Amino acid sequence: MAGMTGVDAQQTDPYLWLEEVTGDRALDWARAHNEVVDERFATSDRFSGLEHRILDMLDTDTRIAYPTRRGSWLYNFWRDAEHPKGLWRRTTFEEYATTDPAWEVLIDLDTLAAAEDENWVWGGAAVLRPEQSLALISLSRGGADAKVVREFDMATKQFREPASPEHPDADGFLLPEAKSQLHWIDADNVYVGTDFGPGSLTDSGYPRIVKRWRRGTPLEQAETVFEGESGDVMVSAGYDRTPGYERHYVARATDFFNEEVHLLEDDGTLRFIDVPSDASESWYKDWMLVRLKTEWTPEPDGATYPAGALLAIDLERFLTGARDFDVVFTPDAHTSLHGYGWTEHYLVLITLEDVQTKLYVVTPGDWERKPLADAPPMATTSVMNLDPLEGGDEFMLVSSGFTTPGTLLASSVGGATTPLKQEPGFFDAGGIVTEQFFATSDDGTQVPYFVIRHRDRIGTPGPTVMSGYGGFEVSRTPAYSGASGMGWLERGGTWVMTNIRGGGEYGPQWHTQAQKAERHRVYEDFSAIAKDLVGRDITTASQLGAVGGSNGGLLMGVMLTRYPELFGAIVCQVPLLDMKRYHLLLAGASWIAEYGDPDKPEEWEYISKYSPYQNTDPDRAYPPILFTTSTRDDRVHPGHARKMAALLEEQGHTIWYHENIEGGHGGAADNKQMAFQAALIYEFFTQMLLDDPAR
């Protein structure tokens, strides 16, 4: 007999009490399971040694301090052993280029957290341009998505006090904890979207209303500039401060993939940007770019542009009716647009050719495309720190591969490329090679994946772990991972990164092919790779592990319940699993465009076929599974992992469950917690697949 029927899960679910995030009974249950996991996996010298190696890697000052460029300043958020919560700091480019740059520390988060007796986790900073005299700082308690936003004075290095009975003359901007937006207009005005009270949030828990808030006035007096509907995901507003091209704009995300954008005129009127709602539009100076997700035939031009194309047109001409676009990029069967951005005078394109990056520079106007810089094979090269406002045509490149640590270079369009920083290797990569293969999915689609293993493993099946995500058009590309190197490759294991549908590796259609009713293709792709790994003698089913988090955690749940015979062990991190109720929990409603609406019978009909929580079977053999989640995850509810673990345990399956009491959706709030989580995963796979493959 299968598990719960799903159709009436809300009425019959005996584990609903585990959705009480901080309920005493639920937390006691979690702590009891943590003790079992700690005793089994976290007490050995091997575990401690790996945990310390990973922590040393995360804390070492030999890592690259990747900067964010704002004009002449380079900003960086840094954690190490002495500063586990982190430092927000800045330096100049000239200083950064030295071997031991001097940093100006702006905020010491450890000192702040201790002084305020709060478990602050860094959430980001928005620096006012061009003055860079003020910043809006986001902080969360324990790593949650909901954040407190506070104004910071860069000169005094103090937070500006908001008005209060004790400080009636103070006028600093402050937002209490919420899933908020706060964007600079100028030194005395911001756009704000937050919890203004009943009815001000969408069903997904994000701002439904955006207002203009003037310094020195209470938030209650902020002026509404735009409102969305409760069924939207969110609304937002912003200000483009490009000199001579200043523009205000508002946006309404009707679902996760569709958005309506308007320019906001000084008199409050809106000018609609009339492009497909699933397209991504942006502008720089006179030019507007449109990246298509679906095929488009705009009127009155009549030309048809393919999904994945990047189009350009003069913005003012477009607003007055012109539709004669220039085609900047057109995809093909092997090549997609991965990203793009402006320097002061040029457009930079990053493409993926069979999941390997190529870089190009485009001259606006004639849109001629030329190679920008060499990108090594089996690696990912990204362009960063484009700053058209103050940075001219300079940029930085960062490149890494599975066994090649990161390299940071400085360059400019038409100029020389010079190395800036090089990270050391954190594991012994001698003899380890990277290969790319393609598996044939159930519908005949060729699905790529990368295999990282020691050359001595070639021809001999061995313990292997494959990772996957498959959703939201997220592309997975090669990158260095010291933790997997130390925890798995050095131990003789093989690592596999999959590029299944649902991602964006081959453009938007790679994603749209697997939305809603077609989601089964994600799972068919992943299982096809699992079978291909066995067919190529890379591994055997009993030696094959799988790992994924968030949407990838849903993937793991489906592998467990639908394809258990393909795997010897599974790790399921911060997952979605109860797809009957996912849209009712935290931010779940914002993902209906990806998965479908379980309240609609015709959509629940296909969701119910794979929803892991509704498809468990007490009579079927499952591989051992480790669930990990976080109490403070306010994006994917920890109830998913809790309930699934409890149900499987009741049915007699082998499960382990570990819940970090803080850490947010990432699962960890600091380097120490990150090291523990990573070591736990590799120790689990080592015990399940390396120590005793037959268990």
XYZ file of N, CA and C in Angstrom, residues 127-131 183-187 189 238-249 283 389-390:
78
model
N 24.881 50.634 -1.551
C 25.635 51.874 -1.360
C 25.050 52.969 -2.249
N 24.845 54.144 -1.688
C 24.324 55.281 -2.453
C 25.380 55.751 -3.446
N 25.017 55.793 -4.734
C 25.909 56.277 -5.785
C 25.516 57.691 -6.181
N 26.442 58.537 -6.622
C 27.886 58.282 -6.681
C 28.628 58.638 -5.401
N 27.930 59.281 -4.441
C 28.646 59.803 -3.276
C 29.310 58.713 -2.438
N 15.307 50.817 -1.793
C 16.212 51.212 -2.873
C 16.402 52.727 -2.874
N 17.655 53.143 -3.017
C 17.960 54.566 -3.032
C 17.374 55.267 -4.263
N 16.830 56.452 -4.050
C 16.571 57.416 -5.117
C 17.649 58.497 -5.033
N 17.757 59.102 -3.884
C 18.843 60.041 -3.583
C 19.070 59.991 -2.083
N 19.879 60.890 -1.560
C 20.261 60.822 -0.152
C 19.082 60.975 0.793
N 15.660 60.227 -0.213
C 14.459 59.537 -0.682
C 14.792 58.097 -1.062
N 12.481 51.178 -8.693
C 13.892 51.497 -8.691
C 14.183 52.772 -9.444
N 15.441 53.153 -9.431
C 15.875 54.405 -10.052
C 17.182 54.162 -10.787
N 17.188 54.459 -12.071
C 18.394 54.387 -12.900
C 19.051 55.758 -12.865
N 20.252 55.845 -12.289
C 20.903 57.138 -12.089
C 21.979 57.426 -13.136
N 21.952 56.745 -14.294
C 22.915 57.040 -15.347
C 22.811 58.517 -15.723
N 23.896 59.288 -15.613
C 23.811 60.737 -15.880
C 23.243 61.035 -17.261
N 22.232 61.881 -17.286
C 21.573 62.253 -18.527
C 20.491 61.293 -18.961
N 20.369 60.175 -18.279
C 19.370 59.152 -18.627
C 18.627 58.681 -17.376
N 18.463 59.559 -16.393
C 17.838 59.165 -15.141
C 16.395 58.715 -15.398
N 16.040 57.567 -14.840
C 14.702 57.015 -15.045
C 14.222 56.328 -13.773
N 12.954 56.544 -13.437
C 12.280 55.805 -12.379
C 11.466 54.689 -13.033
N 11.328 53.573 -12.344
C 10.560 52.471 -12.920
C 9.916 51.649 -11.808
N 17.731 48.410 -19.842
C 18.127 49.529 -20.691
C 19.414 50.141 -20.161
N 28.741 53.207 -14.965
C 28.564 54.547 -14.413
C 29.889 55.259 -14.193
N 30.858 54.542 -13.649
C 32.124 55.186 -13.287
C 33.352 54.372 -13.668
